[in-house]
Amino acid sequence: IGSTQHLKSKFSEGYTLVIKTKKLETCRFDTIERFVKENFGDVIVRERHQDLIHFYIKDKTLPWSQMFGIMEKAKTFLNIEDYSLGQSSLEQVFLSFTKYQHEENVS
C-alpha cells in the first residue's frame, strides 16, 4: 500500500523508452536498436511501428541524468526526432503481480 509513485519505484522492473525517428530517416531501426542495447544494457524491443520503436530497459540502476544524456547525444547522429523516457506504468506493475500470482497457482 502506498502512493502511485511509491508503488512504481518499489515494484517496477525497469523503464520504457519510445523513440520517434524523422520521416526521412537515413538511419535504420537496427542501428538505433544496436545503439540502445550498447548504451542501456539489457533491453527488450517491445514494438516497432512506422517511425516509432518501443523499448523496455531492465536496468533500474542507471541514473536518469545518464539516460537522458545518452539520448540527447543520440538525437543528432541517429536522426531521432523525439524520444520519451519514463518509469514503467502502474498498470505494468500490477500486470507483473498477476503474472507471479498465476505462476504460484500453477505450481
XYZ file of N, CA, C and O in Angstrom:
428
model
N 0.856 -1.166 0.000
C 0.000 0.000 0.000
C 0.899 1.224 0.000
O 1.900 1.268 0.696
N 0.515 2.213 -0.774
C 1.283 3.433 -0.852
C 0.828 4.265 -2.038
O -0.115 3.914 -2.748
N 1.508 5.372 -2.268
C 1.162 6.242 -3.386
C 1.553 5.567 -4.707
O 2.311 4.594 -4.730
N 1.040 6.111 -5.777
C 1.362 5.585 -7.101
C 2.867 5.600 -7.327
O 3.450 4.605 -7.777
N 3.515 6.719 -7.007
C 4.962 6.824 -7.207
C 5.709 5.817 -6.338
O 6.666 5.203 -6.777
N 5.280 5.632 -5.104
C 5.919 4.667 -4.211
C 5.840 3.260 -4.798
O 6.827 2.529 -4.813
N 4.667 2.877 -5.280
C 4.486 1.543 -5.853
C 5.343 1.348 -7.102
O 5.971 0.306 -7.278
N 5.381 2.365 -7.965
C 6.193 2.252 -9.180
C 7.671 2.185 -8.834
O 8.414 1.390 -9.404
N 8.125 2.993 -7.894
C 9.541 2.987 -7.510
C 9.948 1.665 -6.872
O 11.032 1.145 -7.127
N 9.064 1.113 -6.054
C 9.395 -0.107 -5.321
C 9.267 -1.368 -6.163
O 10.095 -2.270 -6.074
N 8.257 -1.433 -7.024
C 7.953 -2.694 -7.697
C 8.179 -2.701 -9.207
O 8.086 -3.764 -9.819
N 8.450 -1.549 -9.813
C 8.650 -1.572 -11.261
C 9.926 -2.322 -11.600
O 10.845 -2.418 -10.792
N 9.936 -2.839 -12.791
C 11.065 -3.668 -13.204
C 11.923 -2.990 -14.259
O 12.706 -3.653 -14.927
N 11.787 -1.713 -14.441
C 12.616 -1.034 -15.429
C 11.967 0.234 -15.946
O 11.077 0.805 -15.321
N 12.437 0.638 -17.133
C 11.998 1.883 -17.748
C 11.466 1.612 -19.148
O 11.785 0.595 -19.754
N 10.689 2.551 -19.661
C 10.242 2.471 -21.046
C 10.899 3.610 -21.826
O 11.058 4.720 -21.321
N 11.296 3.302 -23.037
C 11.901 4.277 -23.936
C 11.188 4.167 -25.271
O 11.105 3.079 -25.846
N 10.633 5.282 -25.735
C 9.975 5.330 -27.031
C 10.758 6.318 -27.881
O 10.972 7.462 -27.477
N 11.189 5.861 -29.046
C 11.970 6.705 -29.947
C 11.181 6.922 -31.226
O 10.685 5.963 -31.828
N 11.083 8.186 -31.630
C 10.434 8.538 -32.898
C 11.510 9.034 -33.846
O 12.215 10.003 -33.550
N 11.632 8.346 -34.987
C 12.630 8.744 -35.972
C 12.048 9.802 -36.901
O 10.825 9.932 -37.012
N 12.917 10.532 -37.552
C 12.458 11.536 -38.507
C 11.886 10.833 -39.729
O 12.278 9.725 -40.068
N 10.947 11.481 -40.379
C 10.257 10.890 -41.532
C 11.241 10.452 -42.617
O 11.144 9.366 -43.142
N 12.163 11.311 -42.935
C 13.147 10.983 -43.973
C 14.409 10.443 -43.317
O 15.497 10.984 -43.464
N 14.258 9.357 -42.610
C 15.370 8.840 -41.835
C 16.436 8.228 -42.732
O 16.158 7.586 -43.730
N 17.676 8.464 -42.369
C 18.800 7.839 -43.057
C 19.354 6.714 -42.195
O 20.192 5.961 -42.634
N 18.867 6.638 -40.982
C 19.321 5.631 -40.029
C 18.226 4.580 -39.880
O 17.080 4.907 -39.644
N 18.572 3.334 -40.007
C 17.577 2.269 -39.913
C 17.315 1.878 -38.468
O 18.104 2.155 -37.578
N 16.202 1.164 -38.268
C 15.815 0.722 -36.932
C 16.899 -0.119 -36.268
O 17.142 0.009 -35.081
N 17.549 -0.996 -37.052
C 18.544 -1.882 -36.435
C 19.731 -1.102 -35.874
O 20.310 -1.496 -34.871
N 20.072 0.028 -36.480
C 21.154 0.871 -35.969
C 20.753 1.492 -34.624
O 21.541 1.520 -33.687
N 19.519 1.945 -34.538
C 19.013 2.523 -33.290
C 18.943 1.442 -32.215
O 19.357 1.662 -31.078
N 18.436 0.273 -32.574
C 18.357 -0.827 -31.609
C 19.732 -1.202 -31.077
O 19.914 -1.401 -29.880
N 20.711 -1.283 -31.954
C 22.077 -1.626 -31.540
C 22.624 -0.570 -30.585
O 23.215 -0.885 -29.558
N 22.389 0.710 -30.903
C 22.850 1.797 -30.038
C 22.215 1.701 -28.650
O 22.905 1.815 -27.639
N 20.902 1.489 -28.601
C 20.196 1.417 -27.318
C 20.714 0.238 -26.506
O 20.972 0.359 -25.309
N 20.900 -0.909 -27.129
C 21.389 -2.088 -26.419
C 22.813 -1.892 -25.903
O 23.149 -2.330 -24.808
N 23.653 -1.211 -26.676
C 25.030 -0.956 -26.245
C 25.094 0.015 -25.070
O 25.964 -0.087 -24.220
N 24.166 0.961 -25.021
C 24.225 2.012 -24.009
C 23.342 1.781 -22.790
O 23.578 2.377 -21.741
N 22.324 0.935 -22.920
C 21.401 0.716 -21.814
C 21.412 -0.714 -21.293
O 20.647 -1.051 -20.407
N 22.247 -1.558 -21.843
C 22.375 -2.925 -21.330
C 21.241 -3.834 -21.747
O 20.929 -3.962 -22.918
N 20.606 -4.455 -20.775
C 19.564 -5.444 -21.017
C 18.284 -4.742 -21.467
O 17.567 -4.149 -20.666
N 17.996 -4.814 -22.769
C 16.891 -4.089 -23.375
C 16.039 -5.055 -24.200
O 16.572 -5.942 -24.851
N 14.742 -4.855 -24.168
C 13.819 -5.636 -24.996
C 13.101 -4.669 -25.935
O 12.600 -3.638 -25.504
N 13.041 -5.023 -27.210
C 12.256 -4.246 -28.160
C 10.825 -4.741 -28.049
O 10.540 -5.900 -28.322
N 9.947 -3.876 -27.626
C 8.544 -4.274 -27.437
C 7.726 -4.132 -28.705
O 6.825 -4.899 -28.969
N 8.029 -3.090 -29.478
C 7.212 -2.851 -30.665
C 7.939 -1.931 -31.630
O 8.670 -1.035 -31.222
N 7.729 -2.178 -32.908
C 8.185 -1.296 -33.979
C 6.979 -0.995 -34.844
O 6.303 -1.911 -35.296
N 6.717 0.258 -35.056
C 5.582 0.619 -35.896
C 5.874 1.933 -36.584
O 6.095 2.951 -35.911
N 5.874 1.910 -37.899
C 6.178 3.066 -38.731
C 7.465 3.733 -38.255
O 8.526 3.161 -38.383
N 7.364 4.922 -37.670
C 8.571 5.630 -37.248
C 8.781 5.591 -35.735
O 9.543 6.379 -35.186
N 8.135 4.654 -35.016
C 8.271 4.528 -33.563
C 8.873 3.179 -33.178
O 8.531 2.153 -33.762
N 9.755 3.209 -32.189
C 10.301 1.991 -31.604
C 10.095 2.090 -30.091
O 10.467 3.082 -29.474
N 9.498 1.048 -29.491
C 9.259 0.993 -28.050
C 10.240 -0.002 -27.435
O 10.286 -1.165 -27.850
N 10.997 0.466 -26.443
C 11.964 -0.371 -25.744
C 11.570 -0.527 -24.283
O 10.951 0.361 -23.702
N 11.974 -1.634 -23.711
C 11.855 -1.859 -22.272
C 13.275 -2.018 -21.743
O 14.012 -2.910 -22.175
N 13.699 -1.140 -20.842
C 15.041 -1.157 -20.270
C 14.951 -1.809 -18.896
O 14.297 -1.284 -18.001
N 15.614 -2.941 -18.733
C 15.516 -3.703 -17.483
C 16.388 -3.140 -16.361
O 16.074 -3.307 -15.197
N 17.481 -2.477 -16.691
C 18.435 -1.991 -15.692
C 17.873 -0.783 -14.955
O 17.765 0.308 -15.505
N 17.506 -0.968 -13.683
C 16.964 0.121 -12.882
C 18.047 0.939 -12.186
O 17.755 1.904 -11.508
N 19.314 0.554 -12.335
C 20.387 1.250 -11.633
C 20.907 2.468 -12.393
O 21.646 3.262 -11.822
N 20.549 2.614 -13.657
C 21.027 3.753 -14.437
C 20.392 5.042 -13.933
O 19.170 5.111 -13.787
N 21.201 6.065 -13.681
C 20.628 7.348 -13.242
C 19.876 8.031 -14.390
O 20.249 7.900 -15.556
N 18.821 8.760 -14.035
C 18.050 9.490 -15.050
C 18.943 10.410 -15.870
O 18.802 10.492 -17.087
N 19.848 11.113 -15.196
C 20.704 12.070 -15.904
C 21.550 11.383 -16.971
O 21.734 11.913 -18.068
N 22.047 10.196 -16.666
C 22.856 9.454 -17.626
C 22.005 9.002 -18.819
O 22.420 9.128 -19.975
N 20.807 8.503 -18.546
C 19.943 8.039 -19.639
C 19.538 9.194 -20.557
O 19.582 9.062 -21.779
N 19.161 10.334 -19.967
C 18.794 11.484 -20.794
C 20.006 12.024 -21.554
O 19.890 12.449 -22.700
N 21.182 11.995 -20.930
C 22.404 12.427 -21.606
C 22.706 11.572 -22.826
O 23.056 12.096 -23.893
N 22.571 10.274 -22.683
C 22.790 9.351 -23.804
C 21.833 9.662 -24.943
O 22.223 9.745 -26.110
N 20.575 9.865 -24.612
C 19.577 10.103 -25.659
C 19.744 11.468 -26.320
O 19.535 11.603 -27.526
N 20.133 12.481 -25.557
C 20.345 13.800 -26.156
C 21.498 13.768 -27.162
O 21.422 14.369 -28.225
N 22.562 13.049 -26.829
C 23.689 12.910 -27.765
C 23.280 12.126 -29.005
O 23.743 12.390 -30.101
N 22.409 11.139 -28.828
C 21.999 10.266 -29.926
C 21.048 10.949 -30.908
O 20.953 10.533 -32.063
N 20.351 11.986 -30.477
C 19.352 12.627 -31.335
C 19.941 13.071 -32.668
O 19.317 12.887 -33.712
N 21.134 13.627 -32.651
C 21.717 14.158 -33.870
C 22.204 13.058 -34.804
O 21.792 12.979 -35.953
N 23.058 12.188 -34.304
C 23.682 11.233 -35.226
C 22.816 10.013 -35.546
O 23.112 9.276 -36.486
N 21.720 9.810 -34.834
C 20.814 8.711 -35.159
C 19.537 9.198 -35.844
O 18.627 8.432 -36.103
N 19.464 10.492 -36.121
C 18.323 11.075 -36.830
C 17.014 10.836 -36.069
O 16.006 10.425 -36.636
N 17.052 11.096 -34.760
C 15.887 10.914 -33.899
C 15.132 12.232 -33.795
O 15.711 13.262 -33.484
N 13.842 12.187 -34.077
C 13.026 13.392 -33.970
C 12.692 13.691 -32.519
O 12.771 14.827 -32.068
N 12.304 12.644 -31.786
C 11.908 12.831 -30.398
C 12.011 11.501 -29.667
O 12.084 10.448 -30.291
N 12.009 11.572 -28.346
C 12.014 10.353 -27.542
C 11.298 10.618 -26.231
O 11.133 11.762 -25.812
N 10.864 9.540 -25.612
C 10.208 9.614 -24.313
C 10.828 8.539 -23.434
O 10.953 7.387 -23.840
N 11.224 8.931 -22.243
C 11.856 8.016 -21.307
C 11.119 8.124 -19.981
O 10.934 9.217 -19.465
N 10.657 6.988 -19.459
C 9.896 7.045 -18.217
C 9.877 5.732 -17.471
O 10.375 4.716 -17.947
N 9.282 5.785 -16.286
C 9.129 4.585 -15.481
C 8.068 3.691 -16.106
O 7.245 4.142 -16.895
N 8.094 2.430 -15.708
C 7.003 1.540 -16.086
C 5.712 2.113 -15.522
O 5.707 2.735 -14.463
N 4.613 1.877 -16.207
C 3.331 2.382 -15.730
C 2.849 1.557 -14.544
O 3.312 0.432 -14.323
N 1.917 2.110 -13.817
C 1.329 1.391 -12.695
C 0.630 0.123 -13.195
O 0.666 -0.921 -12.545
N 0.048 0.215 -14.371
C -0.593 -0.965 -14.972
C 0.426 -2.087 -15.192
O 0.144 -3.255 -14.897
N 1.613 -1.748 -15.676
C 2.647 -2.754 -15.880
C 3.083 -3.381 -14.557
O 3.374 -4.570 -14.500
N 3.129 -2.596 -13.494
C 3.477 -3.127 -12.171
C 2.430 -4.148 -11.738
O 2.764 -5.251 -11.302
N 1.148 -3.801 -11.886
C 0.090 -4.728 -11.488
C 0.075 -5.975 -12.371
O -0.187 -7.076 -11.896
N 0.375 -5.818 -13.662
C 0.436 -6.987 -14.533
C 1.555 -7.928 -14.119
O 1.414 -9.149 -14.217
N 2.663 -7.372 -13.633
C 3.745 -8.244 -13.158
C 3.299 -8.998 -11.908
O 3.654 -10.156 -11.720
N 2.491 -8.363 -11.050
C 1.943 -9.059 -9.878
C 1.062 -10.230 -10.317
O 1.136 -11.314 -9.757
N 0.200 -9.998 -11.296
C -0.704 -11.063 -11.740
C 0.062 -12.203 -12.392
O -0.344 -13.354 -12.288
N 1.166 -11.879 -13.050
C 1.993 -12.928 -13.649
C 2.521 -13.848 -12.559
O 2.477 -15.069 -12.679
N 3.002 -13.266 -11.465
C 3.527 -14.074 -10.359
C 2.404 -14.862 -9.684
O 2.601 -15.990 -9.265
N 1.222 -14.268 -9.580
C 0.084 -14.947 -8.972
C -0.287 -16.186 -9.781
O -0.537 -17.237 -9.241
N -0.289 -16.069 -11.085
C -0.618 -17.190 -11.960
C 0.429 -18.304 -11.814
O 0.076 -19.473 -11.761
N 1.706 -17.928 -11.754
C 2.779 -18.915 -11.605
C 2.654 -19.676 -10.284
O 2.902 -20.861 -10.220
N 2.236 -18.994 -9.213
C 2.067 -19.650 -7.903
C 0.891 -20.626 -7.942
O 0.956 -21.700 -7.340
N -0.178 -20.279 -8.635
C -1.337 -21.152 -8.704
C -1.075 -22.393 -9.543
O -1.662 -23.439 -9.300
N -0.186 -22.293 -10.524
C 0.141 -23.427 -11.385
C 0.996 -24.434 -10.638
O 0.876 -25.622 -10.813
N 1.867 -23.967 -9.751
C 2.801 -24.843 -9.036
C 2.129 -25.795 -8.113
O 1.142 -25.666 -7.557
